[in-house]
Structure formats: C-alpha cells, structure tokens
C-alpha cells in the first residue's frame, strides 16, 4: 500500500471488525453459513481495496473512473446464464494483472450499471482479473424502485468504485461499509421497511383495498385474495423512484407528505406553507391511487386460479408477472414518479398527501414557524435509538423541513441534497427526528 493513503487500510480494518459481528454474518451468509464465505487474507484484501482506491483517483477522458468488481472464481458462474434473470460470464483467454492501470483501462468497457470485473485470488500472485460478468441493470430496482426482480448477488465480496476516493464494499447485496471523503460509514437500515413508514402509508393502503373489495364483488369471475399490504408496498416503491430520480438530477429537492384531511386547508391561506403552483382537478391529482387500484384489480383477476389453490397473491406475483397490462400499469406509475421528481427542480417543496394525491409544487414553508435548535438523529429504522445534534450547519431545505415537522406532527419531509444524501424527517417521540436513508457513496443507494 502506498504511503499517504491509510484510508483503504482503515476500511479493511472496519470490514474485519464487522465480520466478528455474528448476527451480521448470519444474515449476509444466509442463516449462519459463515463457512460458505471466508474473507481473503487481510494483506490480500488490503491490496484489493488499495488498488481500487488508486484506480478511483485516475481519470478517463476527464470522467471519474467507476466500476464494480467481484471476488469470485469464474467457474462458480454457470456458463449458460445471463441477464435479466442470471449472470453472463465472459472469461479472458489469459488472466490480466490486477493493478490500478488495468482497472482504469477496463472501466469504460465494464459499464458500472451492467457489468462487473471478475477477479480471483491466486495463492502465488495474489489478485488476478479473470474476465467480465454481465449482470444487467435489474440490480438497481431494489433501491430505485420497481417491480422487476434481479438475480441475487452471490455471497462474495463486491466492491463499488463510484468516484475519487469513493468505495463501497458489499457481501452479495448487503453493504458492509463505504469510504467517502475520508469517512468510513456503516449503512443504516432501510427506513422504508420500518413500522412507522408502513403506518404512514396506511391511508392509501386502506382506501385502495376498500375500493378493490367493491370491484371484486362486482366481478362475475373469481378473483384471487390479495395481500392486504400490497398497496402500501407499491406506494413505497413510488417514493423510492421519486427520490432516486431527484438524486440523479443533482439539483436536490424537498418532498412534503401531509395527512389527506389537510388537502383543502393547504390549498388555501394557512400558517404552514404557501403553495405557489397548485393543481386544481381532484381526479387527476390522485392518478397514483387510481393506478394502484388498477394494479390490484388486474392482479387479482389474472390470478383467479389461486382461489382454488387457497393462495394469497401479493408483491411476489406482481414483480414476477409477465402480463402486458401489469407491465403497462407499472410503466405508468414510473412515469408519474418521474413527473413528480421533475417538479422538484422548481424552488420550494413538492406537496403530496399520504394517499399520494399531488397537491402542487413550489411550496414555501413559512418563515414565521419557530426555528429548531436541536434535532434527533435516528440510529435505527424505528427511531428507538437517537442522538441529539445541533440543527445548524445544514441547508435551507433541511431547516425548513425541521420547522414544518415541529409544527405539523403528522407531516413527513424528505430532503434530497445536491450531494445526493437523503434525510427523512418527522416528529417522533417528542422531537424533530431525521433518518439518513443513503449514507453510502454508491449511486442510487
């Protein structure tokens, strides 16, 4: 390892420390099968991370070097498989040396979003490059939002290099740690899996399910029973998509979710915010709800055979459906998410109710609301563990979100910064609380 760059060594030390956490190892290795995955020797792993770090500092025609890398022998990937449901291995006729210059040369061919560079550990020579592994792009849907499933990443070490000094290390699909700006971060758990988030989306879920039951009763053919949480899960995916589009735009944004019963009040003069661009037509404002209902009805109808089998149809059937109508509805939701994300390019907040009714954009949160001196930083998904921090040092969007959530305890604000970090803010356990949803340097995470 070259002098002056201790960050890779610190990152490796952090990884080894996490490997001593038995619950973490049990989870990422699939029920305690630690023997199925052994970390490389410490010196070898330091060589790999250090080489990736050096490669990240190089430039490719003034563009940052970006690539994904997997440490796994080529023969462990079936030769016949490929995207979108598998991995397509391509083995070089002879191995290539593993160094920053070879990674620099390969990075343009190994498109970050579609391909990984495959390496193995030679007992005598150390890390060597065996070829390329084409994964396709479905791996991004888990975080960007979407119904398409991707082949699970095998239980191997995967390294993401996303810019100068920006490295994330995973075991399969699970991020262990990331290095960004000299700081080592351990990723938070996904806030969208929290109980309070599901409860917040309950109004949409309850309403769509009630409408679905009415449609079901009018049907002349048997419809499958649906998972009661399906509407909520579709809502989560829509919010993920909106966030990911705003993050990738690099302009930041603020989303404000309010109780549905406040819709009329917010459209008029109120002490909370001024909505510059308001949408008038009630039916068109709730397109997301109507699309969710159509998905539920279509899914129940095309899976009518499940009635005889006694099965409940839900998210799995939705993401794996090959039905053309389902595909069109999913595309429609994707387009709505992109539309909402584009509205955030205008200064101010995009305001939506918790039943996903789009009220307008360009919302200016009142400066007369009391300022917030201290906020709670949640350290777990449910906010049971928090640390108090000063609110100073954050941007205008963050301070506005803090003021609003202090006054409106039922509001949820999502603040996306220009640096792509995301905070989810709400009133929780007697104080304004925020969650860091994306602490790593991996794009879209």
GROMACS .gro file of C-alpha atoms in nm:
model
  445
    1UNK     CA    1   0.000   0.000   0.000
    2UNK     CA    2   0.135   0.338  -0.097
    3UNK     CA    3   0.235   0.585   0.169
    4UNK     CA    4  -0.005   0.870   0.238
    5UNK     CA    5  -0.320   0.663   0.178
    6UNK     CA    6  -0.426   0.498   0.503
    7UNK     CA    7  -0.797   0.504   0.418
    8UNK     CA    8  -0.801   0.162   0.246
    9UNK     CA    9  -0.626   0.004   0.544
   10UNK     CA   10  -0.881   0.163   0.780
   11UNK     CA   11  -1.166   0.039   0.562
   12UNK     CA   12  -1.030  -0.317   0.570
   13UNK     CA   13  -0.996  -0.297   0.949
   14UNK     CA   14  -1.360  -0.189   0.970
   15UNK     CA   15  -1.467  -0.481   0.747
   16UNK     CA   16  -1.283  -0.732   0.964
   17UNK     CA   17  -1.441  -0.580   1.274
   18UNK     CA   18  -1.788  -0.625   1.124
   19UNK     CA   19  -1.701  -0.983   1.035
   20UNK     CA   20  -1.675  -1.051   1.409
   21UNK     CA   21  -2.040  -0.949   1.445
   22UNK     CA   22  -2.210  -1.290   1.438
   23UNK     CA   23  -2.569  -1.164   1.376
   24UNK     CA   24  -2.444  -0.964   1.077
   25UNK     CA   25  -2.253  -1.262   0.936
   26UNK     CA   26  -2.554  -1.490   0.990
   27UNK     CA   27  -2.775  -1.251   0.794
   28UNK     CA   28  -2.547  -1.192   0.496
   29UNK     CA   29  -2.435  -1.555   0.472
   30UNK     CA   30  -2.788  -1.693   0.482
   31UNK     CA   31  -2.872  -1.832   0.821
   32UNK     CA   32  -2.532  -1.873   0.978
   33UNK     CA   33  -2.347  -2.041   0.693
   34UNK     CA   34  -2.028  -1.849   0.766
   35UNK     CA   35  -1.820  -2.128   0.625
   36UNK     CA   36  -1.965  -2.062   0.278
   37UNK     CA   37  -1.779  -1.730   0.263
   38UNK     CA   38  -1.436  -1.656   0.403
   39UNK     CA   39  -1.275  -1.316   0.379
   40UNK     CA   40  -0.946  -1.309   0.188
   41UNK     CA   41  -0.631  -1.282   0.394
   42UNK     CA   42  -0.601  -0.936   0.539
   43UNK     CA   43  -0.296  -0.844   0.329
   44UNK     CA   44  -0.472  -0.958   0.010
   45UNK     CA   45  -0.788  -0.764   0.089
   46UNK     CA   46  -0.579  -0.455   0.163
   47UNK     CA   47  -0.413  -0.499  -0.176
   48UNK     CA   48  -0.753  -0.520  -0.348
   49UNK     CA   49  -0.903  -0.217  -0.170
   50UNK     CA   50  -0.586  -0.012  -0.208
   51UNK     CA   51  -0.568  -0.087  -0.582
   52UNK     CA   52  -0.933   0.013  -0.623
   53UNK     CA   53  -0.864   0.331  -0.428
   54UNK     CA   54  -0.569   0.418  -0.654
   55UNK     CA   55  -0.779   0.348  -0.964
   56UNK     CA   56  -1.053   0.579  -0.834
   57UNK     CA   57  -0.807   0.870  -0.833
   58UNK     CA   58  -0.733   0.831  -1.203
   59UNK     CA   59  -0.940   0.993  -1.479
   60UNK     CA   60  -1.085   0.857  -1.803
   61UNK     CA   61  -1.107   1.145  -2.054
   62UNK     CA   62  -1.190   1.384  -1.769
   63UNK     CA   63  -1.457   1.148  -1.637
   64UNK     CA   64  -1.430   0.981  -1.297
   65UNK     CA   65  -1.342   0.611  -1.302
   66UNK     CA   66  -1.641   0.398  -1.199
   67UNK     CA   67  -1.666   0.021  -1.184
   68UNK     CA   68  -1.797  -0.277  -0.990
   69UNK     CA   69  -1.572  -0.567  -0.900
   70UNK     CA   70  -1.647  -0.913  -0.761
   71UNK     CA   71  -1.405  -1.150  -0.590
   72UNK     CA   72  -1.527  -1.493  -0.703
   73UNK     CA   73  -1.382  -1.771  -0.916
   74UNK     CA   74  -1.520  -1.772  -1.271
   75UNK     CA   75  -1.618  -2.142  -1.267
   76UNK     CA   76  -1.875  -2.069  -0.995
   77UNK     CA   77  -2.089  -1.884  -1.250
   78UNK     CA   78  -2.290  -2.107  -1.488
   79UNK     CA   79  -2.180  -2.063  -1.849
   80UNK     CA   80  -2.534  -2.078  -1.990
   81UNK     CA   81  -2.697  -1.798  -1.787
   82UNK     CA   82  -2.731  -1.425  -1.846
   83UNK     CA   83  -2.944  -1.114  -1.782
   84UNK     CA   84  -3.213  -1.036  -1.699
   85UNK     CA   85  -3.251  -1.344  -1.478
   86UNK     CA   86  -2.888  -1.454  -1.438
   87UNK     CA   87  -2.521  -1.356  -1.470
   88UNK     CA   88  -2.335  -1.381  -1.802
   89UNK     CA   89  -1.968  -1.468  -1.751
   90UNK     CA   90  -1.704  -1.385  -2.013
   91UNK     CA   91  -1.360  -1.530  -1.936
   92UNK     CA   92  -1.045  -1.379  -2.083
   93UNK     CA   93  -0.815  -1.612  -2.277
   94UNK     CA   94  -0.546  -1.529  -2.021
   95UNK     CA   95  -0.569  -1.361  -1.685
   96UNK     CA   96  -0.482  -0.994  -1.655
   97UNK     CA   97  -0.271  -0.837  -1.379
   98UNK     CA   98  -0.469  -0.670  -1.106
   99UNK     CA   99  -0.346  -0.312  -1.078
  100UNK     CA  100  -0.493   0.036  -1.098
  101UNK     CA  101  -0.388   0.086  -1.460
  102UNK     CA  102  -0.561  -0.233  -1.578
  103UNK     CA  103  -0.875  -0.130  -1.388
  104UNK     CA  104  -0.852   0.213  -1.547
  105UNK     CA  105  -0.837   0.057  -1.893
  106UNK     CA  106  -1.122  -0.189  -1.829
  107UNK     CA  107  -1.361   0.053  -1.657
  108UNK     CA  108  -1.508   0.202  -1.979
  109UNK     CA  109  -1.588  -0.148  -2.110
  110UNK     CA  110  -1.727  -0.265  -1.775
  111UNK     CA  111  -2.024  -0.028  -1.763
  112UNK     CA  112  -2.095   0.037  -1.395
  113UNK     CA  113  -2.468  -0.029  -1.422
  114UNK     CA  114  -2.443  -0.350  -1.626
  115UNK     CA  115  -2.108  -0.526  -1.576
  116UNK     CA  116  -1.867  -0.633  -1.302
  117UNK     CA  117  -1.494  -0.700  -1.330
  118UNK     CA  118  -1.426  -1.054  -1.207
  119UNK     CA  119  -1.115  -1.132  -1.003
  120UNK     CA  120  -0.986  -1.436  -0.817
  121UNK     CA  121  -0.713  -1.483  -0.559
  122UNK     CA  122  -0.410  -1.675  -0.687
  123UNK     CA  123  -0.210  -1.833  -0.399
  124UNK     CA  124   0.119  -1.720  -0.552
  125UNK     CA  125   0.032  -1.400  -0.742
  126UNK     CA  126  -0.250  -1.258  -0.532
  127UNK     CA  127  -0.549  -1.096  -0.701
  128UNK     CA  128  -0.585  -1.152  -1.077
  129UNK     CA  129  -0.852  -1.046  -1.327
  130UNK     CA  130  -1.027  -1.339  -1.497
  131UNK     CA  131  -1.283  -1.153  -1.710
  132UNK     CA  132  -1.616  -0.970  -1.708
  133UNK     CA  133  -1.953  -1.057  -1.554
  134UNK     CA  134  -2.258  -0.907  -1.721
  135UNK     CA  135  -2.533  -0.855  -1.462
  136UNK     CA  136  -2.779  -0.631  -1.645
  137UNK     CA  137  -2.947  -0.338  -1.472
  138UNK     CA  138  -3.219  -0.505  -1.267
  139UNK     CA  139  -3.000  -0.496  -0.955
  140UNK     CA  140  -3.080  -0.124  -0.930
  141UNK     CA  141  -3.456  -0.175  -0.899
  142UNK     CA  142  -3.435  -0.276  -0.533
  143UNK     CA  143  -3.342   0.079  -0.440
  144UNK     CA  144  -3.453   0.289  -0.734
  145UNK     CA  145  -3.798   0.141  -0.701
  146UNK     CA  146  -3.955  -0.104  -0.940
  147UNK     CA  147  -4.117  -0.443  -0.967
  148UNK     CA  148  -3.852  -0.623  -1.172
  149UNK     CA  149  -3.657  -0.881  -0.974
  150UNK     CA  150  -3.286  -0.935  -1.022
  151UNK     CA  151  -3.078  -1.247  -0.972
  152UNK     CA  152  -2.937  -1.235  -0.619
  153UNK     CA  153  -2.573  -1.143  -0.599
  154UNK     CA  154  -2.375  -1.449  -0.484
  155UNK     CA  155  -2.229  -1.443  -0.131
  156UNK     CA  156  -1.899  -1.290  -0.240
  157UNK     CA  157  -1.717  -0.964  -0.180
  158UNK     CA  158  -1.826  -0.694  -0.423
  159UNK     CA  159  -1.651  -0.358  -0.446
  160UNK     CA  160  -1.815  -0.046  -0.590
  161UNK     CA  161  -1.592   0.241  -0.706
  162UNK     CA  162  -1.805   0.545  -0.783
  163UNK     CA  163  -1.564   0.837  -0.788
  164UNK     CA  164  -1.237   0.971  -0.645
  165UNK     CA  165  -1.187   0.806  -0.308
  166UNK     CA  166  -1.544   0.669  -0.308
  167UNK     CA  167  -1.554   0.296  -0.238
  168UNK     CA  168  -1.829   0.072  -0.104
  169UNK     CA  169  -1.775  -0.291  -0.007
  170UNK     CA  170  -2.058  -0.545  -0.002
  171UNK     CA  171  -2.113  -0.909   0.073
  172UNK     CA  172  -2.354  -1.005  -0.202
  173UNK     CA  173  -2.626  -0.740  -0.196
  174UNK     CA  174  -2.552  -0.630   0.161
  175UNK     CA  175  -2.333  -0.323   0.205
  176UNK     CA  176  -2.073  -0.364   0.480
  177UNK     CA  177  -1.914  -0.019   0.471
  178UNK     CA  178  -1.831   0.270   0.244
  179UNK     CA  179  -1.543   0.516   0.218
  180UNK     CA  180  -1.636   0.866   0.104
  181UNK     CA  181  -1.433   1.182   0.158
  182UNK     CA  182  -1.207   1.002   0.403
  183UNK     CA  183  -1.505   0.899   0.618
  184UNK     CA  184  -1.598   0.535   0.676
  185UNK     CA  185  -1.972   0.482   0.705
  186UNK     CA  186  -2.176   0.182   0.804
  187UNK     CA  187  -2.509   0.188   0.617
  188UNK     CA  188  -2.829   0.245   0.805
  189UNK     CA  189  -3.113   0.001   0.771
  190UNK     CA  190  -3.378   0.078   0.512
  191UNK     CA  191  -3.626   0.328   0.659
  192UNK     CA  192  -3.891   0.213   0.414
  193UNK     CA  193  -3.903  -0.120   0.598
  194UNK     CA  194  -3.992   0.049   0.928
  195UNK     CA  195  -4.323   0.003   1.104
  196UNK     CA  196  -4.385   0.377   1.125
  197UNK     CA  197  -4.342   0.419   0.748
  198UNK     CA  198  -4.593   0.140   0.679
  199UNK     CA  199  -4.834   0.306   0.922
  200UNK     CA  200  -4.787   0.640   0.746
  201UNK     CA  201  -4.887   0.486   0.413
  202UNK     CA  202  -5.184   0.305   0.570
  203UNK     CA  203  -5.445   0.559   0.448
  204UNK     CA  204  -5.357   0.485   0.085
  205UNK     CA  205  -5.349   0.112   0.151
  206UNK     CA  206  -5.683   0.109   0.335
  207UNK     CA  207  -5.857   0.321   0.072
  208UNK     CA  208  -5.735   0.123  -0.226
  209UNK     CA  209  -5.818  -0.205  -0.054
  210UNK     CA  210  -6.173  -0.089   0.020
  211UNK     CA  211  -6.218   0.015  -0.344
  212UNK     CA  212  -6.069  -0.316  -0.455
  213UNK     CA  213  -6.317  -0.513  -0.245
  214UNK     CA  214  -6.603  -0.322  -0.407
  215UNK     CA  215  -6.472  -0.403  -0.757
  216UNK     CA  216  -6.418  -0.763  -0.655
  217UNK     CA  217  -6.783  -0.801  -0.551
  218UNK     CA  218  -6.898  -0.680  -0.893
  219UNK     CA  219  -6.681  -0.930  -1.081
  220UNK     CA  220  -6.854  -1.225  -1.248
  221UNK     CA  221  -6.538  -1.437  -1.227
  222UNK     CA  222  -6.343  -1.537  -0.913
  223UNK     CA  223  -6.061  -1.303  -0.817
  224UNK     CA  224  -5.763  -1.406  -0.607
  225UNK     CA  225  -5.729  -1.286  -0.249
  226UNK     CA  226  -5.464  -1.012  -0.224
  227UNK     CA  227  -5.204  -0.943   0.040
  228UNK     CA  228  -5.351  -0.657   0.249
  229UNK     CA  229  -5.011  -0.479   0.238
  230UNK     CA  230  -4.980  -0.475  -0.142
  231UNK     CA  231  -5.098  -0.114  -0.182
  232UNK     CA  232  -4.853   0.004   0.081
  233UNK     CA  233  -4.564  -0.176  -0.090
  234UNK     CA  234  -4.649  -0.018  -0.425
  235UNK     CA  235  -4.655   0.321  -0.252
  236UNK     CA  236  -4.310   0.261  -0.105
  237UNK     CA  237  -4.171   0.179  -0.447
  238UNK     CA  238  -4.316   0.500  -0.592
  239UNK     CA  239  -4.147   0.711  -0.325
  240UNK     CA  240  -3.817   0.531  -0.386
  241UNK     CA  241  -3.843   0.610  -0.757
  242UNK     CA  242  -3.913   0.978  -0.694
  243UNK     CA  243  -3.613   1.004  -0.460
  244UNK     CA  244  -3.377   0.825  -0.695
  245UNK     CA  245  -3.472   1.047  -0.991
  246UNK     CA  246  -3.418   1.363  -0.785
  247UNK     CA  247  -3.084   1.234  -0.658
  248UNK     CA  248  -2.961   1.159  -1.007
  249UNK     CA  249  -3.063   1.507  -1.127
  250UNK     CA  250  -2.803   1.662  -0.890
  251UNK     CA  251  -3.026   1.960  -0.809
  252UNK     CA  252  -3.177   1.838  -0.483
  253UNK     CA  253  -3.537   1.874  -0.375
  254UNK     CA  254  -3.790   1.867  -0.093
  255UNK     CA  255  -4.094   1.638  -0.074
  256UNK     CA  256  -4.360   1.706   0.189
  257UNK     CA  257  -4.619   1.439   0.270
  258UNK     CA  258  -4.924   1.562   0.465
  259UNK     CA  259  -5.235   1.395   0.605
  260UNK     CA  260  -5.506   1.361   0.342
  261UNK     CA  261  -5.752   1.559   0.553
  262UNK     CA  262  -5.526   1.867   0.526
  263UNK     CA  263  -5.551   1.889   0.146
  264UNK     CA  264  -5.820   2.160   0.137
  265UNK     CA  265  -5.653   2.365   0.410
  266UNK     CA  266  -5.313   2.363   0.237
  267UNK     CA  267  -5.468   2.484  -0.089
  268UNK     CA  268  -5.591   2.796   0.090
  269UNK     CA  269  -5.414   3.053   0.306
  270UNK     CA  270  -5.260   2.874   0.603
  271UNK     CA  271  -4.983   2.931   0.861
  272UNK     CA  272  -4.767   2.640   0.740
  273UNK     CA  273  -4.673   2.688   0.376
  274UNK     CA  274  -4.765   2.874   0.060
  275UNK     CA  275  -4.816   2.653  -0.242
  276UNK     CA  276  -4.727   2.863  -0.549
  277UNK     CA  277  -4.833   2.615  -0.817
  278UNK     CA  278  -5.150   2.432  -0.720
  279UNK     CA  279  -5.323   2.156  -0.912
  280UNK     CA  280  -5.697   2.202  -0.940
  281UNK     CA  281  -5.861   1.888  -1.075
  282UNK     CA  282  -5.927   1.640  -0.800
  283UNK     CA  283  -5.932   1.327  -1.020
  284UNK     CA  284  -5.604   1.397  -1.198
  285UNK     CA  285  -5.431   1.478  -0.866
  286UNK     CA  286  -5.493   1.124  -0.748
  287UNK     CA  287  -5.364   0.937  -1.053
  288UNK     CA  288  -5.129   0.732  -0.838
  289UNK     CA  289  -5.419   0.599  -0.630
  290UNK     CA  290  -5.617   0.506  -0.942
  291UNK     CA  291  -5.314   0.327  -1.092
  292UNK     CA  292  -5.255   0.135  -0.768
  293UNK     CA  293  -5.619   0.024  -0.765
  294UNK     CA  294  -5.598  -0.089  -1.129
  295UNK     CA  295  -5.287  -0.291  -1.050
  296UNK     CA  296  -5.461  -0.461  -0.758
  297UNK     CA  297  -5.773  -0.539  -0.959
  298UNK     CA  298  -5.577  -0.668  -1.259
  299UNK     CA  299  -5.350  -0.881  -1.041
  300UNK     CA  300  -5.647  -1.036  -0.860
  301UNK     CA  301  -5.826  -1.105  -1.189
  302UNK     CA  302  -5.537  -1.270  -1.376
  303UNK     CA  303  -5.457  -1.485  -1.074
  304UNK     CA  304  -5.810  -1.612  -1.029
  305UNK     CA  305  -5.685  -1.971  -1.026
  306UNK     CA  306  -5.524  -1.901  -0.690
  307UNK     CA  307  -5.869  -1.913  -0.531
  308UNK     CA  308  -5.890  -2.289  -0.578
  309UNK     CA  309  -5.533  -2.324  -0.450
  310UNK     CA  310  -5.605  -2.121  -0.138
  311UNK     CA  311  -5.315  -1.883  -0.214
  312UNK     CA  312  -5.288  -1.512  -0.133
  313UNK     CA  313  -5.146  -1.305  -0.417
  314UNK     CA  314  -4.909  -1.017  -0.340
  315UNK     CA  315  -4.582  -0.848  -0.415
  316UNK     CA  316  -4.405  -1.158  -0.545
  317UNK     CA  317  -4.675  -1.221  -0.807
  318UNK     CA  318  -4.668  -0.854  -0.904
  319UNK     CA  319  -4.292  -0.833  -0.962
  320UNK     CA  320  -4.285  -1.164  -1.150
  321UNK     CA  321  -4.593  -1.103  -1.363
  322UNK     CA  322  -4.548  -1.127  -1.740
  323UNK     CA  323  -4.895  -0.985  -1.803
  324UNK     CA  324  -4.888  -0.696  -2.053
  325UNK     CA  325  -5.148  -0.494  -1.864
  326UNK     CA  326  -4.946  -0.515  -1.543
  327UNK     CA  327  -4.636  -0.403  -1.734
  328UNK     CA  328  -4.822  -0.102  -1.877
  329UNK     CA  329  -4.955  -0.003  -1.535
  330UNK     CA  330  -4.610  -0.034  -1.381
  331UNK     CA  331  -4.470   0.188  -1.657
  332UNK     CA  332  -4.746   0.442  -1.588
  333UNK     CA  333  -4.650   0.459  -1.220
  334UNK     CA  334  -4.287   0.501  -1.322
  335UNK     CA  335  -4.385   0.796  -1.543
  336UNK     CA  336  -4.582   0.960  -1.260
  337UNK     CA  337  -4.279   0.926  -1.033
  338UNK     CA  338  -4.058   1.093  -1.294
  339UNK     CA  339  -4.311   1.372  -1.338
  340UNK     CA  340  -4.325   1.442  -0.962
  341UNK     CA  341  -3.946   1.433  -0.938
  342UNK     CA  342  -3.917   1.689  -1.220
  343UNK     CA  343  -4.139   1.930  -1.025
  344UNK     CA  344  -3.874   1.945  -0.753
  345UNK     CA  345  -3.643   2.133  -0.992
  346UNK     CA  346  -3.850   2.444  -0.913
  347UNK     CA  347  -3.752   2.610  -0.585
  348UNK     CA  348  -3.975   2.502  -0.300
  349UNK     CA  349  -4.142   2.182  -0.186
  350UNK     CA  350  -4.348   1.932  -0.382
  351UNK     CA  351  -4.653   1.872  -0.163
  352UNK     CA  352  -4.832   1.536  -0.165
  353UNK     CA  353  -5.084   1.380   0.070
  354UNK     CA  354  -5.020   1.045   0.232
  355UNK     CA  355  -5.275   0.896  -0.007
  356UNK     CA  356  -5.033   1.003  -0.285
  357UNK     CA  357  -5.255   1.291  -0.403
  358UNK     CA  358  -5.036   1.552  -0.574
  359UNK     CA  359  -5.140   1.898  -0.449
  360UNK     CA  360  -4.877   2.114  -0.617
  361UNK     CA  361  -4.518   2.235  -0.613
  362UNK     CA  362  -4.311   2.544  -0.539
  363UNK     CA  363  -4.424   2.524  -0.176
  364UNK     CA  364  -4.259   2.780   0.052
  365UNK     CA  365  -4.257   2.681   0.419
  366UNK     CA  366  -4.343   2.978   0.640
  367UNK     CA  367  -4.051   3.160   0.794
  368UNK     CA  368  -4.277   3.250   1.088
  369UNK     CA  369  -4.266   2.894   1.217
  370UNK     CA  370  -4.043   2.855   1.521
  371UNK     CA  371  -3.684   2.760   1.446
  372UNK     CA  372  -3.548   2.427   1.568
  373UNK     CA  373  -3.226   2.430   1.769
  374UNK     CA  374  -3.173   2.060   1.838
  375UNK     CA  375  -3.291   1.762   1.637
  376UNK     CA  376  -3.270   1.388   1.699
  377UNK     CA  377  -3.062   1.174   1.463
  378UNK     CA  378  -3.220   0.826   1.449
  379UNK     CA  379  -2.971   0.540   1.461
  380UNK     CA  380  -3.218   0.263   1.375
  381UNK     CA  381  -3.520   0.229   1.150
  382UNK     CA  382  -3.780   0.271   1.425
  383UNK     CA  383  -3.601   0.562   1.592
  384UNK     CA  384  -3.565   0.379   1.923
  385UNK     CA  385  -3.201   0.489   1.946
  386UNK     CA  386  -3.124   0.854   1.873
  387UNK     CA  387  -2.855   1.111   1.933
  388UNK     CA  388  -2.919   1.484   1.977
  389UNK     CA  389  -2.743   1.712   1.731
  390UNK     CA  390  -2.746   2.084   1.657
  391UNK     CA  391  -2.954   2.179   1.355
  392UNK     CA  392  -2.708   2.444   1.244
  393UNK     CA  393  -2.477   2.360   0.957
  394UNK     CA  394  -2.748   2.218   0.732
  395UNK     CA  395  -2.905   2.381   0.428
  396UNK     CA  396  -3.219   2.588   0.386
  397UNK     CA  397  -3.428   2.285   0.281
  398UNK     CA  398  -3.334   2.096   0.597
  399UNK     CA  399  -3.412   2.386   0.831
  400UNK     CA  400  -3.747   2.444   0.660
  401UNK     CA  401  -3.834   2.074   0.692
  402UNK     CA  402  -3.741   2.081   1.063
  403UNK     CA  403  -3.966   2.384   1.125
  404UNK     CA  404  -4.260   2.227   0.944
  405UNK     CA  405  -4.235   1.890   1.119
  406UNK     CA  406  -4.206   2.066   1.456
  407UNK     CA  407  -4.539   2.240   1.388
  408UNK     CA  408  -4.720   1.967   1.194
  409UNK     CA  409  -4.657   1.645   1.380
  410UNK     CA  410  -4.823   1.431   1.113
  411UNK     CA  411  -4.604   1.561   0.831
  412UNK     CA  412  -4.315   1.371   0.673
  413UNK     CA  413  -4.047   1.564   0.485
  414UNK     CA  414  -3.789   1.406   0.254
  415UNK     CA  415  -3.488   1.629   0.188
  416UNK     CA  416  -3.262   1.539  -0.104
  417UNK     CA  417  -2.937   1.737  -0.112
  418UNK     CA  418  -2.731   1.826  -0.417
  419UNK     CA  419  -2.462   1.589  -0.286
  420UNK     CA  420  -2.726   1.310  -0.318
  421UNK     CA  421  -2.767   1.250   0.055
  422UNK     CA  422  -3.124   1.195   0.175
  423UNK     CA  423  -3.287   1.278   0.508
  424UNK     CA  424  -3.634   1.162   0.609
  425UNK     CA  425  -3.776   1.396   0.874
  426UNK     CA  426  -4.075   1.364   1.105
  427UNK     CA  427  -4.191   1.439   1.459
  428UNK     CA  428  -4.104   1.135   1.669
  429UNK     CA  429  -4.106   1.072   2.045
  430UNK     CA  430  -4.141   1.440   2.130
  431UNK     CA  431  -3.885   1.592   1.896
  432UNK     CA  432  -3.798   1.655   1.533
  433UNK     CA  433  -3.616   1.341   1.418
  434UNK     CA  434  -3.432   1.260   1.098
  435UNK     CA  435  -3.310   0.938   0.938
  436UNK     CA  436  -3.018   0.916   0.693
  437UNK     CA  437  -3.156   0.698   0.417
  438UNK     CA  438  -2.848   0.689   0.192
  439UNK     CA  439  -2.517   0.719   0.380
  440UNK     CA  440  -2.301   0.535   0.126
  441UNK     CA  441  -2.130   0.658  -0.186
  442UNK     CA  442  -2.299   0.406  -0.417
  443UNK     CA  443  -2.520   0.583  -0.676
  444UNK     CA  444  -2.887   0.512  -0.613
  445UNK     CA  445  -2.832   0.369  -0.264
   0.00000   0.00000   0.00000
